[in-house]
Tab-separated table of C-alpha atoms in Angstrom:
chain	number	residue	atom	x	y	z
F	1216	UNK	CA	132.611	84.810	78.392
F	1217	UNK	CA	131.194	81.415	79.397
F	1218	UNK	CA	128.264	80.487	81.700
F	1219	UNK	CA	129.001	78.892	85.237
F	1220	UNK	CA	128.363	74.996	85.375
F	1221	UNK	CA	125.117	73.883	86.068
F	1222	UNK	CA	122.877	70.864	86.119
F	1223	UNK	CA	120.045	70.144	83.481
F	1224	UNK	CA	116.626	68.937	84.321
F	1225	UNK	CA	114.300	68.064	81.731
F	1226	UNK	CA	111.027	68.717	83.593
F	1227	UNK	CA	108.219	66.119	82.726
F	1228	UNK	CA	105.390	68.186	84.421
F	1229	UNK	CA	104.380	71.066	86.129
F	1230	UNK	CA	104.641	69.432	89.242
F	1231	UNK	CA	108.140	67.627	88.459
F	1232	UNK	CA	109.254	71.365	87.437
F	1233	UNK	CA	107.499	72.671	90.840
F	1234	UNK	CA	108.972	69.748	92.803
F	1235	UNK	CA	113.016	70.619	91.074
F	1236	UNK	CA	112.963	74.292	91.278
F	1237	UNK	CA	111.901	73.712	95.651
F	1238	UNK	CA	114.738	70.376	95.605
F	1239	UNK	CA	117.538	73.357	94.599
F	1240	UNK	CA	116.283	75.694	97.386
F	1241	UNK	CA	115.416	78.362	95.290
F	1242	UNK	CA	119.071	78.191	93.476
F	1243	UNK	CA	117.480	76.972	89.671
F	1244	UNK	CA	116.338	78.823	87.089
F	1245	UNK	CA	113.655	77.581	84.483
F	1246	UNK	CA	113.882	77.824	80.894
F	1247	UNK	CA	111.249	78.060	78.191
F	1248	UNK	CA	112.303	79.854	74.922
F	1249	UNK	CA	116.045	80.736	76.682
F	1250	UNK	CA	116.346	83.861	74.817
F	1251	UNK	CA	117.186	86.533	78.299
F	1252	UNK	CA	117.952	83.124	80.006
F	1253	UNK	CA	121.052	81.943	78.157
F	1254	UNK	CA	122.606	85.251	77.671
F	1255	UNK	CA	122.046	86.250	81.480
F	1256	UNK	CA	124.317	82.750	81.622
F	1257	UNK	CA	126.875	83.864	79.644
F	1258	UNK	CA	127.506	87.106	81.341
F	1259	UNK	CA	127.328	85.691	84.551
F	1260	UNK	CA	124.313	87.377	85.447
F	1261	UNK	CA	122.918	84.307	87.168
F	1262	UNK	CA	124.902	81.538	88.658
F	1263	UNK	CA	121.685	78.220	88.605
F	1264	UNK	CA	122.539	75.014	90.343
F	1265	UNK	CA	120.518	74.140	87.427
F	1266	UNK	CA	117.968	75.238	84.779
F	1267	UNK	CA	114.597	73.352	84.929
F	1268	UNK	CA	113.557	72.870	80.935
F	1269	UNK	CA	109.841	73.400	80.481
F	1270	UNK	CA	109.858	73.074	76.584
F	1271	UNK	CA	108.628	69.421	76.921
F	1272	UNK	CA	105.286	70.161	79.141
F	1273	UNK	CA	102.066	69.291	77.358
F	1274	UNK	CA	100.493	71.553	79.865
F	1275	UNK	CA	101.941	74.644	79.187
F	1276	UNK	CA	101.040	74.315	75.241
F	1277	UNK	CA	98.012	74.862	73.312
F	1278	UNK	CA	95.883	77.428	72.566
F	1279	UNK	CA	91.726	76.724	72.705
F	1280	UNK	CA	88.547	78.419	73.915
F	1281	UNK	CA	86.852	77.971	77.074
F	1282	UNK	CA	83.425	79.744	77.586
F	1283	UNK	CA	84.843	82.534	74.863
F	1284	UNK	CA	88.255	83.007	76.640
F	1285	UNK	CA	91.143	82.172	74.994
F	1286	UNK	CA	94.119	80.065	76.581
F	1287	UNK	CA	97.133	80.321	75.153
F	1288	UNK	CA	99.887	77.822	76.626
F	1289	UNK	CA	102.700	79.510	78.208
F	1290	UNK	CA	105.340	77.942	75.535
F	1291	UNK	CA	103.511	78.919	72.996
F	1292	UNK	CA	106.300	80.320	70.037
F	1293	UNK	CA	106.142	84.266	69.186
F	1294	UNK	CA	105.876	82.945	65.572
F	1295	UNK	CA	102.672	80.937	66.327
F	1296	UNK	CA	101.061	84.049	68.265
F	1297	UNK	CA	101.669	85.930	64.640
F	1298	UNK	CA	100.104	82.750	62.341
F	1299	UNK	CA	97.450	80.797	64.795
F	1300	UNK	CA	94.160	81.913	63.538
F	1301	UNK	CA	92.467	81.347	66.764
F	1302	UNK	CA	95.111	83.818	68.293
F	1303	UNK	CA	94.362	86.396	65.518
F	1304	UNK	CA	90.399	85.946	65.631
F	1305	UNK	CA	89.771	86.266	69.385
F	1306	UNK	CA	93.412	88.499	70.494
F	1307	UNK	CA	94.218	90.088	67.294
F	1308	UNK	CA	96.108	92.452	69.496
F	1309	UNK	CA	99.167	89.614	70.327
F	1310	UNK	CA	98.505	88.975	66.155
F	1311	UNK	CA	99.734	92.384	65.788
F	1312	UNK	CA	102.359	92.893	68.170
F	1313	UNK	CA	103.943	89.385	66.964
F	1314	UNK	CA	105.890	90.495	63.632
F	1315	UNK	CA	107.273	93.605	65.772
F	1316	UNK	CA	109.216	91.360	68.621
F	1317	UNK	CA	113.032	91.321	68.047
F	1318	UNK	CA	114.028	89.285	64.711
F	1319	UNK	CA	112.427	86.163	63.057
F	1320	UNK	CA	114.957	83.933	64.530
F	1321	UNK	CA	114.150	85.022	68.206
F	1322	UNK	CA	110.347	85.182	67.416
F	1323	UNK	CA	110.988	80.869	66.122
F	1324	UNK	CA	112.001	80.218	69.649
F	1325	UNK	CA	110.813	82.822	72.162
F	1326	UNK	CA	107.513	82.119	73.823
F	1327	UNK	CA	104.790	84.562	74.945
F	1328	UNK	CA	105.236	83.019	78.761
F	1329	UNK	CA	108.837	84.006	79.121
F	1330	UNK	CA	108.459	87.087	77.672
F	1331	UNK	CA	105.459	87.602	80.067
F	1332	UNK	CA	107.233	86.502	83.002
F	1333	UNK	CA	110.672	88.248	82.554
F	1334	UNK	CA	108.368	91.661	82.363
F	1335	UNK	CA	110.740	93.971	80.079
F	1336	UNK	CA	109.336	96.921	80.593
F	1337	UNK	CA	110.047	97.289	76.463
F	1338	UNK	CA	108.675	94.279	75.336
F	1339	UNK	CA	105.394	94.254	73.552
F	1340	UNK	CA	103.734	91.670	74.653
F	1341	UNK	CA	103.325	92.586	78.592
F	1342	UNK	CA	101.428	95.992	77.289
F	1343	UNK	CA	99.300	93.873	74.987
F	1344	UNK	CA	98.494	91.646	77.738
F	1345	UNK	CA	97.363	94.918	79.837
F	1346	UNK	CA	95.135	96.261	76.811
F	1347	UNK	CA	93.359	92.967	76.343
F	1348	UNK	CA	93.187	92.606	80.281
F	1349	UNK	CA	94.631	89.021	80.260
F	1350	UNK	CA	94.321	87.342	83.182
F	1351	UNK	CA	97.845	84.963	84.162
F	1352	UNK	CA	97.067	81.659	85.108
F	1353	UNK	CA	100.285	80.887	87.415
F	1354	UNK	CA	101.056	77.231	89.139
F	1355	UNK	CA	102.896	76.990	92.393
F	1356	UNK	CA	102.895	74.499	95.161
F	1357	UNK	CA	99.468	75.667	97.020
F	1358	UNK	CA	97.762	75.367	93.296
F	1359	UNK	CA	97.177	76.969	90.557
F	1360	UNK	CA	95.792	80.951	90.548
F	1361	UNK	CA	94.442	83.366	88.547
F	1362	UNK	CA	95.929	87.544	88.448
F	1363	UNK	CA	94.997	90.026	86.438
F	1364	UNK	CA	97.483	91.911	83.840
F	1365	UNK	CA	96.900	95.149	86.134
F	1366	UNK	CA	98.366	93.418	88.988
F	1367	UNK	CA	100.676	91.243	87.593
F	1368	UNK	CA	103.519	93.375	86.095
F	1369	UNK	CA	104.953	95.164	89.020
F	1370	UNK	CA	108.215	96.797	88.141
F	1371	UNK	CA	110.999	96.214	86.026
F	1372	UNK	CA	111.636	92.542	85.411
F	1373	UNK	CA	108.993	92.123	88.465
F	1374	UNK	CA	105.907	90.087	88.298
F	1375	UNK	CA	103.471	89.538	90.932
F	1376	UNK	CA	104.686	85.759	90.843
F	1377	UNK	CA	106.369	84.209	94.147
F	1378	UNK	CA	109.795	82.499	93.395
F	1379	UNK	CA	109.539	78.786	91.803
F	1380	UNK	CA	106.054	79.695	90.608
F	1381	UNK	CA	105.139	78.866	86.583
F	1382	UNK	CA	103.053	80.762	84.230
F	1383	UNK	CA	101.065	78.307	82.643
F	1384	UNK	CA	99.023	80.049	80.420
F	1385	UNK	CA	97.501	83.739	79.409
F	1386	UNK	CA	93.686	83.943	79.261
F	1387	UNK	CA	92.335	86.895	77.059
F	1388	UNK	CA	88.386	87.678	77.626
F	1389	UNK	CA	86.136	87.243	75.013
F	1390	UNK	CA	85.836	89.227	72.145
F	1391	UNK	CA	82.778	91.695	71.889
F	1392	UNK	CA	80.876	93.316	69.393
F	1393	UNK	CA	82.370	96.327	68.050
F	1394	UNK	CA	86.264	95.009	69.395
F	1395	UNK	CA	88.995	97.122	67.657
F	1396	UNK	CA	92.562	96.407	68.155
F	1397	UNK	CA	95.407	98.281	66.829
F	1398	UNK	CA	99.201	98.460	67.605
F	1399	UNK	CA	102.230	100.072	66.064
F	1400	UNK	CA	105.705	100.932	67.626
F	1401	UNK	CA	108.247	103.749	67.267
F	1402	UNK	CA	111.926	102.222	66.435
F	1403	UNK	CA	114.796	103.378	65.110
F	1404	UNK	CA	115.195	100.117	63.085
F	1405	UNK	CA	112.638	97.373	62.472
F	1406	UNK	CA	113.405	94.601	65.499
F	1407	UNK	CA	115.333	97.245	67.785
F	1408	UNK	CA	113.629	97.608	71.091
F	1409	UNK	CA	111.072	100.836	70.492
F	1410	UNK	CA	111.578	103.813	71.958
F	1411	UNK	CA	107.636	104.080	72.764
F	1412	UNK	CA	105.023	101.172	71.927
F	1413	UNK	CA	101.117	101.306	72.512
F	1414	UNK	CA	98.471	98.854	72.566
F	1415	UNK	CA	95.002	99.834	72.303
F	1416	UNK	CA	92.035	97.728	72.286
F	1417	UNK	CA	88.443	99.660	71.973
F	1418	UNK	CA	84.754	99.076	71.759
F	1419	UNK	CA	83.047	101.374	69.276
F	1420	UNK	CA	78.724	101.790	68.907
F	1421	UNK	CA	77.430	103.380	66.580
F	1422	UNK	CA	80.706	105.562	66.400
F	1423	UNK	CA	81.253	106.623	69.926
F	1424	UNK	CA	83.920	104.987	72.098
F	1425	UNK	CA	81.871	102.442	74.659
F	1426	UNK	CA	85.493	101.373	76.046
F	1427	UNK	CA	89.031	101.398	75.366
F	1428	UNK	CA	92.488	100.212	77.024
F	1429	UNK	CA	95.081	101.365	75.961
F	1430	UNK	CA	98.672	100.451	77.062
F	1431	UNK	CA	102.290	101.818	76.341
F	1432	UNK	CA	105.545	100.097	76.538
F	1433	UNK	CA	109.502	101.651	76.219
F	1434	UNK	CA	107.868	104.570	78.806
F	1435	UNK	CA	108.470	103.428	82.495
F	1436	UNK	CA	110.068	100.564	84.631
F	1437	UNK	CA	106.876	98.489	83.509
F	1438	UNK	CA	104.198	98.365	80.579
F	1439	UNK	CA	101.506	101.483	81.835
F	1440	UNK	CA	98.296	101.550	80.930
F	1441	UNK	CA	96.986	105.578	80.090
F	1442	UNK	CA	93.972	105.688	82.290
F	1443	UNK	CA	93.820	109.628	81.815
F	1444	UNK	CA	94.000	109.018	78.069
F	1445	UNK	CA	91.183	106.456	78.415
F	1446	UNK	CA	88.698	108.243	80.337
F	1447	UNK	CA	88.752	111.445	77.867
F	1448	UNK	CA	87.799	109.189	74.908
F	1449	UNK	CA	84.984	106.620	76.296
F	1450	UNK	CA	81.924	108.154	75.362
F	1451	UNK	CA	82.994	110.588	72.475
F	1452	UNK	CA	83.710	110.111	68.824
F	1453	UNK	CA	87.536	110.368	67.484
F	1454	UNK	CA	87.655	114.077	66.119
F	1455	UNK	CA	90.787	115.703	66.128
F	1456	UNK	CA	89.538	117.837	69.197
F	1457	UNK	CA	88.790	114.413	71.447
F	1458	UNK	CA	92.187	112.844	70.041
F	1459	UNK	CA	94.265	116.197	70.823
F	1460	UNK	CA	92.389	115.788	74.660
F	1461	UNK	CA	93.660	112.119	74.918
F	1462	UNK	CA	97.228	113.417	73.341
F	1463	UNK	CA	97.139	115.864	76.072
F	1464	UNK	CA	96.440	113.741	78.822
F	1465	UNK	CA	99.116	111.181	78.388
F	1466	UNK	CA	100.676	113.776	80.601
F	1467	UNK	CA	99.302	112.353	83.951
F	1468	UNK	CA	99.671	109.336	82.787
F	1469	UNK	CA	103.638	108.592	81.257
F	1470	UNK	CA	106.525	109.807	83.532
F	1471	UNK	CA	109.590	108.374	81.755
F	1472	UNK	CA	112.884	108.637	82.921
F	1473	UNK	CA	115.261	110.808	81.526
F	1474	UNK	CA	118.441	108.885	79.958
F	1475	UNK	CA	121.191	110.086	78.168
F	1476	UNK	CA	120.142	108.658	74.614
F	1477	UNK	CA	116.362	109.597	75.099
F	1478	UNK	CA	115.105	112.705	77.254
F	1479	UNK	CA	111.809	112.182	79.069
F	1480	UNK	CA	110.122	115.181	77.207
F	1481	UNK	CA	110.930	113.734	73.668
F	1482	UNK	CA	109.492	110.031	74.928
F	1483	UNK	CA	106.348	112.124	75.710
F	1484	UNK	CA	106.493	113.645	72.676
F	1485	UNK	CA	106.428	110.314	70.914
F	1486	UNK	CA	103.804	109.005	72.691
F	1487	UNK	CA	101.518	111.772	71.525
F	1488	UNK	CA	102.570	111.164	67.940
F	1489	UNK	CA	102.088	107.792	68.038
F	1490	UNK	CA	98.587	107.312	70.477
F	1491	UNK	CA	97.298	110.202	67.942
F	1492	UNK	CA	98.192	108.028	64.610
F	1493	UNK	CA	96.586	105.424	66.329
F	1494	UNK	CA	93.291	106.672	67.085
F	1495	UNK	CA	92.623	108.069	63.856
F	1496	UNK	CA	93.602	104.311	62.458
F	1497	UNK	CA	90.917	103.366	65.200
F	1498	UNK	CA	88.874	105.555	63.440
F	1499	UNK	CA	89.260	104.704	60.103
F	1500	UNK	CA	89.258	100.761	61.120
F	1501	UNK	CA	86.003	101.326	63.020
């Protein structure tokens, strides 16, 4: 099948980009890597007056440090998340998650904005964003504002952006003492959307858990973070009894649909597996 016809605009700016999308009244589309973009096209998923290219913005590129948090331009590649050494020193959680998005020919043109912004609920990088509680720093035409990775993924393929808004940028916290990241997903082949992901980020002293996030993907209509699972480790060291009590409360916090190639109670099940292999890495790695 072939897309529709539709116009091309090469957007200069944010604010030409802004400026197009409100021109088409609400009718374009933008494009930044183009990987759920282009095929949505060619099933005629989406009909655009036009797409509005953002690959040639200065703005939304870069990654630096500002007061310890790190910006990382919206159009930044999924292959430069897994290489930058800036990304891997002060988010090593994205530098993990990189190598396990899709296939090395996506991850070459993909970028950590769109994936952000199209929120697949099985995509890695909206959970990582939640563990590292990223803030989203999204332009529109009132300006440019600031939401946090709790209350920016909504639902499924539903952000807490407006229509013709652009996210310019993530902006991870700055790493403390004691930060442990680790990540891992469940697939049935390497690059195959998971069938459960988690990210966890944690603060260990002195060998007690002082904080941790942890956040799963492939369970829900959007990336949940295990707040049940998180309040029965901070505090206590990673025994098996503690990690069995963390296992046990993913149950308030994971209600996955049942579908006819996965059954809610063996998601559940894999969640446990995989949030208990994880803490004892944490362990180990702490």
């Amino acid at each position: 099948m072939k897309s529709p016809a539709f116009d091309y605009i090469r957007a200069r700016s944010v604010a030409h980009a802004l400026e197009a999308y409100r021109s088409l009244d609400g009718e374009g589309v933008y494009l930044a890597g183009g990987h759920s973009v282009v095929p949505s096209l060619t099933l005629r998923l989406q009909a655009p007056a036009a797409l509005i290219d953002l690959s040639g913005i200065d703005a939304l590129t870069g990654i630096s440090l500002d007061d310890g948090w790190l910006r990382i331009g919206a159009m930044t590649r999924h292959a430069e998340v897994a290489a930058d050494p800036m990304i891997r020193d002060h988010a090593h959680l994205f530098h993990l998650a990189a190598p396990h998005v899709a296939h090395p020919a996506i991850r070459n043109r993909g970028t950590i904005g769109g994936s952000l912004s199209l929120a697949d609920p099985a995509s890695e990088f909206p959970a990582v964003a939640l563990a590292l509680r990223a803030e989203m720093e999204v332009a529109g035409h009132d300006g440019v504002r600031r939401v946090k990775a709790d209350d920016f993924f909504l639902d499924i393929y539903e952000t807490a952006m407006e229509p013709g808004e652009i996210l310019q940028a993530i902006l991870v916290p700055p790493v403390r003492a004691g930060d442990v990241a680790v990540f891992d997903e469940l697939a049935r082949r390497r690059g195959d959307y998971a069938m459960v992901g988690a990210a966890v980020q944690a603060m260990v002293d002195a060998g007690r858990v002082a904080d941790i996030s942890i956040a799963f993907f492939s369970v829900g209509n959007k990336p949940t973070r295990a707040s049940a699972a998180e309040s029965a480790l901070r505090g206590a060291r990673l025994d098996d009894a503690v990690i069995a009590a963390a296992q046990s409360a993913l149950d308030a916090d994971l209600d996955p649909s049942d579908e006819p190639q996965m059954p809610a109670s063996v998601r559940r099940h894999l969640a446990r597996v995989l949030l208990g292999r994880l803490l004892g890495h944490l362990g180990t790695t702490a």
